[in-house]
PDB file of C-alpha atoms in Angstrom:
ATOM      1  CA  UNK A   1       0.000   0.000   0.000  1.00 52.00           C
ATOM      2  CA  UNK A   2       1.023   3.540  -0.669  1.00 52.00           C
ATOM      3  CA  UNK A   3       1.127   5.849   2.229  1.00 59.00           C
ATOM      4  CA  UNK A   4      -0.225   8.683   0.436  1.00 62.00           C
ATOM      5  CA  UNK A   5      -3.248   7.247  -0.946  1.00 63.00           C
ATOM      6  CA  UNK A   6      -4.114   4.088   1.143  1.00 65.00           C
ATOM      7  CA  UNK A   7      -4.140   1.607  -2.259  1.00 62.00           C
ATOM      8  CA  UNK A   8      -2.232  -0.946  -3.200  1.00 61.00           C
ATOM      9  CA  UNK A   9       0.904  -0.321  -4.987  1.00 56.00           C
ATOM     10  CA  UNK A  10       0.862  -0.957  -8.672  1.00 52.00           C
ATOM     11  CA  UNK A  11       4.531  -3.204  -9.416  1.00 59.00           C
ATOM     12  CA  UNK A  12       5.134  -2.990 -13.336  1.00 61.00           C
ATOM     13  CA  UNK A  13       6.919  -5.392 -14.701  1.00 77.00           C
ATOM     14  CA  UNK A  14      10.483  -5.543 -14.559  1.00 92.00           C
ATOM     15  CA  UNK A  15      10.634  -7.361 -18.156  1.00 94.00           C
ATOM     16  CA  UNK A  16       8.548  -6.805 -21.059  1.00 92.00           C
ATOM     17  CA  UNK A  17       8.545  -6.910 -24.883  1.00 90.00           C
ATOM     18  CA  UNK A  18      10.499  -4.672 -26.639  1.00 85.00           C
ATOM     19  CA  UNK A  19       8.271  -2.282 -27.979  1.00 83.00           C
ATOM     20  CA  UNK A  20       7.854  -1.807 -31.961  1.00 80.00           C
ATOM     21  CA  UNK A  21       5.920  -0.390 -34.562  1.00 85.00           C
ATOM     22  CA  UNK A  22       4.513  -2.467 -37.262  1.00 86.00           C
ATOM     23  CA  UNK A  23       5.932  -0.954 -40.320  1.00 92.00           C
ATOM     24  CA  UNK A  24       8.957  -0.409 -39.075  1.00 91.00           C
ATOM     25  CA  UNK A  25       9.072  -4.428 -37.769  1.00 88.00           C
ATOM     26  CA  UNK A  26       7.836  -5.502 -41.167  1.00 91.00           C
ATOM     27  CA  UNK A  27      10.858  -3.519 -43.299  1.00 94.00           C
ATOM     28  CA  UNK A  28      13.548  -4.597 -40.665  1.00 91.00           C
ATOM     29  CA  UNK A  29      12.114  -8.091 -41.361  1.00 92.00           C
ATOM     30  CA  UNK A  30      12.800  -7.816 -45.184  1.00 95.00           C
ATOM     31  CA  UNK A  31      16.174  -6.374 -44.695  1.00 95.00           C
ATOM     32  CA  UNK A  32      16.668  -9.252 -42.646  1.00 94.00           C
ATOM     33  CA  UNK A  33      15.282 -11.479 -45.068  1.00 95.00           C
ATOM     34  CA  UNK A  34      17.138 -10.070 -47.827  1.00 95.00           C
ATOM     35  CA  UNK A  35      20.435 -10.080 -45.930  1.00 94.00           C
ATOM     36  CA  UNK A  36      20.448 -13.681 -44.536  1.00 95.00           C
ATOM     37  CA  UNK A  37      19.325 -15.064 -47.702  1.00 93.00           C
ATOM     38  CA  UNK A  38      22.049 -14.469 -49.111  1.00 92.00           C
ATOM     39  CA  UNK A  39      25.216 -17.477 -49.420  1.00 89.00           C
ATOM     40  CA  UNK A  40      27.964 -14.928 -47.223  1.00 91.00           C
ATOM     41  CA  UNK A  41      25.619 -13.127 -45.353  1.00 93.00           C
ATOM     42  CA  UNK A  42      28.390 -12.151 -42.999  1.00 91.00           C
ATOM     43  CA  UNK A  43      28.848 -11.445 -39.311  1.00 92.00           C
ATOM     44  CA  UNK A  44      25.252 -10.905 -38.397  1.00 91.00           C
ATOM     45  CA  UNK A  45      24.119 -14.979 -39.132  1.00 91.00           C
ATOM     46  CA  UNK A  46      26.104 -15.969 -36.301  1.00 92.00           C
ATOM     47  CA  UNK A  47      23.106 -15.307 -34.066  1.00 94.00           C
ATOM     48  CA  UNK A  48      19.960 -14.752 -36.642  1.00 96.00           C
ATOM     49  CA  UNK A  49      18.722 -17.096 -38.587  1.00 97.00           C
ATOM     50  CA  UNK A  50      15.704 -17.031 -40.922  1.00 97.00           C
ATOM     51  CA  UNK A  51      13.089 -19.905 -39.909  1.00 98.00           C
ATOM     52  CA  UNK A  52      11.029 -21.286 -43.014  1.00 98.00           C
ATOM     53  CA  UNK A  53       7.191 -23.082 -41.905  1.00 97.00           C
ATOM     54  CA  UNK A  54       4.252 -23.478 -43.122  1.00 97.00           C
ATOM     55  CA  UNK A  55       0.913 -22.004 -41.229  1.00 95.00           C
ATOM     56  CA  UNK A  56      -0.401 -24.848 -39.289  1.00 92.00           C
ATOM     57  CA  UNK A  57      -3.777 -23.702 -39.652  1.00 92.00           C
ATOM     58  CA  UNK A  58      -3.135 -21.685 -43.065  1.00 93.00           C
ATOM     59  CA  UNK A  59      -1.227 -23.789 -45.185  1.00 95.00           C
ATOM     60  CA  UNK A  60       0.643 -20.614 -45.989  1.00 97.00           C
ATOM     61  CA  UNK A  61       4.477 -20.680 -46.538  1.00 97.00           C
ATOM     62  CA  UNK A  62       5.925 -18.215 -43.991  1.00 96.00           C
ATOM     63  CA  UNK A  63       9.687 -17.105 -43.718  1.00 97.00           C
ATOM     64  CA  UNK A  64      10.692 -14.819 -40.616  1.00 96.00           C
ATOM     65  CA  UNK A  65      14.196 -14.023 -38.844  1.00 96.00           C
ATOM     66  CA  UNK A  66      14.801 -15.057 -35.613  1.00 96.00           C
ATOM     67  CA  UNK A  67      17.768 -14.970 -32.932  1.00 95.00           C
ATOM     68  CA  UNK A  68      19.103 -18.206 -32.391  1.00 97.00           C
ATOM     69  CA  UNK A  69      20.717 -19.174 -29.130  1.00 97.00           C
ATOM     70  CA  UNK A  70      22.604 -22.075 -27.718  1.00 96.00           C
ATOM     71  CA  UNK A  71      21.745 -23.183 -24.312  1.00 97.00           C
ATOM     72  CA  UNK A  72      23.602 -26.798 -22.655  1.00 94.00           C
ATOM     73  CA  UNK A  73      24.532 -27.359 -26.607  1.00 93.00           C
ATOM     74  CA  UNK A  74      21.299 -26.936 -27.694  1.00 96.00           C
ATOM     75  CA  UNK A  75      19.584 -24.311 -30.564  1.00 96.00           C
ATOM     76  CA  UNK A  76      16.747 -22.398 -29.351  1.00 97.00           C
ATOM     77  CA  UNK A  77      14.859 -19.775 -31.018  1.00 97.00           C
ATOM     78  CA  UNK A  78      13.417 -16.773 -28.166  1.00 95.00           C
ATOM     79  CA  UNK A  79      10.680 -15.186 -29.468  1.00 93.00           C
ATOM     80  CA  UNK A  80       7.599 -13.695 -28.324  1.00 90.00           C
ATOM     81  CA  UNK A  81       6.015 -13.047 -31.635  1.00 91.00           C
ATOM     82  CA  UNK A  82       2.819 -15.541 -32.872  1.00 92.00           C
ATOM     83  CA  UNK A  83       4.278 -17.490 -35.359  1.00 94.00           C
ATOM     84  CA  UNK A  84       5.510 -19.582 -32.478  1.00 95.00           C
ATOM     85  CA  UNK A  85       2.073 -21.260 -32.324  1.00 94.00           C
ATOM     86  CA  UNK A  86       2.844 -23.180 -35.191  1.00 95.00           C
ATOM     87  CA  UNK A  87       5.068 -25.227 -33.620  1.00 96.00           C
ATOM     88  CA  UNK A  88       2.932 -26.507 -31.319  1.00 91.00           C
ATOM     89  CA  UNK A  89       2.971 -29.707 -31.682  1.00 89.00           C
ATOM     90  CA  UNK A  90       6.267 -30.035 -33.153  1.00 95.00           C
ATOM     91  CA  UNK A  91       6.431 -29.179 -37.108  1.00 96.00           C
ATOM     92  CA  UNK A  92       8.940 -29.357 -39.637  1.00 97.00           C
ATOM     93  CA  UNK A  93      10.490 -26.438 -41.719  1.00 98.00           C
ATOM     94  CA  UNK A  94      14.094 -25.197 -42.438  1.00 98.00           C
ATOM     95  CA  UNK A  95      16.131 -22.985 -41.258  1.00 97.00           C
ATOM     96  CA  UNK A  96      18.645 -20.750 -43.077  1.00 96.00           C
ATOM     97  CA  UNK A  97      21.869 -19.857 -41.048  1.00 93.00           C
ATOM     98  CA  UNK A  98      24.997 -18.806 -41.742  1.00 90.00           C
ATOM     99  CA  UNK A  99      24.041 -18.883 -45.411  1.00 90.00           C
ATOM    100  CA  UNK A 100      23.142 -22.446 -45.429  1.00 93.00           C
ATOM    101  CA  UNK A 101      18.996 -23.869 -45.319  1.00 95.00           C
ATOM    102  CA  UNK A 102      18.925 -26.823 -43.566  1.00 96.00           C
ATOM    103  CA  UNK A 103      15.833 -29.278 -42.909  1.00 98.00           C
ATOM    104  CA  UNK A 104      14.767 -28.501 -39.450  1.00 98.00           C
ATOM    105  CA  UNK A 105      12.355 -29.750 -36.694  1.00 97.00           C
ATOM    106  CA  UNK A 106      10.572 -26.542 -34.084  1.00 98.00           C
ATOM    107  CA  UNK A 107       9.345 -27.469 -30.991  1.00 98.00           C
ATOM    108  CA  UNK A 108       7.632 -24.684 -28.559  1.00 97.00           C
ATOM    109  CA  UNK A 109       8.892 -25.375 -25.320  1.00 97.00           C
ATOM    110  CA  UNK A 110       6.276 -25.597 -23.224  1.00 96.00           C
ATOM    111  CA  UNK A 111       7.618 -25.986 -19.611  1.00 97.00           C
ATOM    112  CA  UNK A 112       7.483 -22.198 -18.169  1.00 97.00           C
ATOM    113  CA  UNK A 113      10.389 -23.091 -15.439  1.00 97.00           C
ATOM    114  CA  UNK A 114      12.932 -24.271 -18.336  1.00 97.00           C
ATOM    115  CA  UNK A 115      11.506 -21.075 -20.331  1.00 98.00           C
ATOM    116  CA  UNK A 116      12.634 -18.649 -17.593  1.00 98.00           C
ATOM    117  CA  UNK A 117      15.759 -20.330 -16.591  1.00 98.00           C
ATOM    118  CA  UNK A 118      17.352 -20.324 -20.209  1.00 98.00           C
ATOM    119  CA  UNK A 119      15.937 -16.599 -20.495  1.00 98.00           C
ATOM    120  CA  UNK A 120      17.880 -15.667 -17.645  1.00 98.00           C
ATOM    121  CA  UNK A 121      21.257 -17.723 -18.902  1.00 98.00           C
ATOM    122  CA  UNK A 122      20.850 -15.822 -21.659  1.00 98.00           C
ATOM    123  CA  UNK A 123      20.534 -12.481 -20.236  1.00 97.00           C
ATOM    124  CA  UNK A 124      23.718 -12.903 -18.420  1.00 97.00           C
ATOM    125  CA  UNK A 125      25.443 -14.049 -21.205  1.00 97.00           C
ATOM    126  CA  UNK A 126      24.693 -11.235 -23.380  1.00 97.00           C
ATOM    127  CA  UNK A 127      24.143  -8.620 -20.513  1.00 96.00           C
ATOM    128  CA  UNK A 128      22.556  -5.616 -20.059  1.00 95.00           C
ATOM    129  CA  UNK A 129      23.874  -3.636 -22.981  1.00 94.00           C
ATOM    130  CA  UNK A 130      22.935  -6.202 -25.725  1.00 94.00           C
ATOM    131  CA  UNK A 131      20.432  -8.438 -23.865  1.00 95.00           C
ATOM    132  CA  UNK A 132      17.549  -6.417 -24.678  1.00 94.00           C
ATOM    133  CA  UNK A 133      18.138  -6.316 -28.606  1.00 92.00           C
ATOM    134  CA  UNK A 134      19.007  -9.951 -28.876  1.00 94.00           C
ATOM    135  CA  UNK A 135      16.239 -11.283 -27.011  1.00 95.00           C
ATOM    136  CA  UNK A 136      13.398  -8.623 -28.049  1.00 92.00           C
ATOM    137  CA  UNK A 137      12.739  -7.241 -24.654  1.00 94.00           C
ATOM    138  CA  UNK A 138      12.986  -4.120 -22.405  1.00 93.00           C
ATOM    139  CA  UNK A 139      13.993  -4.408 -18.696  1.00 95.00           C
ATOM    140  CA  UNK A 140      13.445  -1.594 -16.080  1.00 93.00           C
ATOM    141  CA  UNK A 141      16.430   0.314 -14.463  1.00 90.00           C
ATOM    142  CA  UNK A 142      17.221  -1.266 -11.208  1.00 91.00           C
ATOM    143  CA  UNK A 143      18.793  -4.217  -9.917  1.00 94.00           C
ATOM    144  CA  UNK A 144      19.546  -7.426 -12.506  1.00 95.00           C
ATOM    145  CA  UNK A 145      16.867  -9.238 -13.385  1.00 96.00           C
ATOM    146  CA  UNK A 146      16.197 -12.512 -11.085  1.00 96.00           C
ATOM    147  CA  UNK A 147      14.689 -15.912 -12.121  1.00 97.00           C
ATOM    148  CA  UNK A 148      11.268 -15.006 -10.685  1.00 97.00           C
ATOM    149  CA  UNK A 149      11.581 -11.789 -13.125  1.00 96.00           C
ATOM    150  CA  UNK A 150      11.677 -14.283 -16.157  1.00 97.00           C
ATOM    151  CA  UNK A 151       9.197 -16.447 -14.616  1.00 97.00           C
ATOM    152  CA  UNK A 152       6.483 -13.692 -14.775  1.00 96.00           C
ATOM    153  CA  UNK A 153       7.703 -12.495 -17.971  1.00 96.00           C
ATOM    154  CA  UNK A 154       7.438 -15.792 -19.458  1.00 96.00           C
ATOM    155  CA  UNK A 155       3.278 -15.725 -17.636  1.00 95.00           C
ATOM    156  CA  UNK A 156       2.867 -12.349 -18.456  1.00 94.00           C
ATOM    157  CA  UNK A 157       4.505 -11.312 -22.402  1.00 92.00           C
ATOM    158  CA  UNK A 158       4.956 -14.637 -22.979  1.00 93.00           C
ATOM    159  CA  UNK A 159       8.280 -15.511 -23.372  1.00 96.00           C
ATOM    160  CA  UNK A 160       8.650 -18.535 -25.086  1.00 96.00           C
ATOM    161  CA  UNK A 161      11.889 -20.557 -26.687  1.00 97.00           C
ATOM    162  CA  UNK A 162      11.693 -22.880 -29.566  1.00 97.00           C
ATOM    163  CA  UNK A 163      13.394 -25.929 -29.578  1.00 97.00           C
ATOM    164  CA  UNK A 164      15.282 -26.456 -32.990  1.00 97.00           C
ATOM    165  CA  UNK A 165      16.427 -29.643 -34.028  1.00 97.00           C
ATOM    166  CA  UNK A 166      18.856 -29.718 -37.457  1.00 95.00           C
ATOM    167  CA  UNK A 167      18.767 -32.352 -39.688  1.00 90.00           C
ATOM    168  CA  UNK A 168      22.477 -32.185 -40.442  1.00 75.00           C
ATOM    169  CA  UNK A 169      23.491 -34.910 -38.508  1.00 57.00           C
ATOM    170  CA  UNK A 170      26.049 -32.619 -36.989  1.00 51.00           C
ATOM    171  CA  UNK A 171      25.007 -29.329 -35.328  1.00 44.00           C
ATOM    172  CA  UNK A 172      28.470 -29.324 -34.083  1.00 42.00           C
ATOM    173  CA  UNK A 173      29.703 -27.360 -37.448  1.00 40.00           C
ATOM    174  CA  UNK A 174      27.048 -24.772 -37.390  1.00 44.00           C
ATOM    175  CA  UNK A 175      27.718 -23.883 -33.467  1.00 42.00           C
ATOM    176  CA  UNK A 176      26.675 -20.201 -32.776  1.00 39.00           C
ATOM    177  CA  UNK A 177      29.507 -18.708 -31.240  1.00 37.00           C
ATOM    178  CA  UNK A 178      27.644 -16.794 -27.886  1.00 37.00           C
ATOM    179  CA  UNK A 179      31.156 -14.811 -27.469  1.00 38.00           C
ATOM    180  CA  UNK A 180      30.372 -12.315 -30.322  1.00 38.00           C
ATOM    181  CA  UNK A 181      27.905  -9.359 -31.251  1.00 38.00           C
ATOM    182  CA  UNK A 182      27.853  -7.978 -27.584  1.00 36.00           C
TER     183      UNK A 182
END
């Protein structure tokens, strides 16, 4: 309760989406497209990745960019955007990284504690300064975001990872190295 007023404090949240306009989303996502289509698309396909479904409910062919993230050596995908709902159940697709399309299998993770806990590896890894950008969201001034911060951003945005799968037989050669773009 506030002293001044007798009501209950309002807590924002500490994490939430990174805000955005939808025309300016949609021509960043073309320049993306354009850029990691190509066969040397350089530095920045060493953590984005364009991800190549079909609609589950649509039938429509869709092609978006997407971070891509290692956590305990494997590929995830954080994303808060809708698309993600074709991938549950599992589906198949491909994704193009590093200038190569590969046959892939998406799976939404769907366990909220694993969700926040590789959110918040993730956010130390990269850190406050690129954190925000490479995982799409905005975190208040204050202290370092905790586990429980993740977990209600994960109830609350929602925060979701992707589970990718290559069918390369060796994900080994396409590792993303974590260590660069800070």
């Amino acid at each position: 309760m506030t002293a001044a007023t007798g009501q209950p404090a309002i807590t924002l949240p500490r994490i939430s989406r990174a805000p955005r306009d939808d025309k300016e989303q949609a021509a960043a996502n073309a320049r993306m497209t354009a850029l990691l289509s190509q066969p040397n698309p350089g530095q920045v396909a060493t953590h984005l990745a364009l991800v190549h479904f079909t609609g589950r409910r649509s039938g429509q062919p869709y092609t978006v960019p997407a971070g891509v993230h290692r956590l305990d050596g494997a590929l995830y995908l954080a994303t808060s955007s809708s698309w993600r709902h074709n991938f549950t159940p599992a589906a198949d697709g491909e994704l193009t990284w590093q200038g190569r399309r590969t046959p892939a299998r998406f799976r939404l993770v769907t366990d909220p504690g694993l969700t926040a806990r590789g959110y918040l590896e993730l956010w130390q890894r990269y850190g406050r300064e690129t954190g925000p950008r490479r995982l799409g969201i905005t975190v208040t001034d204050g202290p370092e975001p905790t586990l429980d911060d993740f977990r209600a951003a994960v109830a609350d945005v929602p925060l979701t990872l992707v589970a990718v799968t290559l069918d390369t037989g060796d994900t080994a050669e396409l590792a993303v190295n974590e260590r660069t773009s800070r």
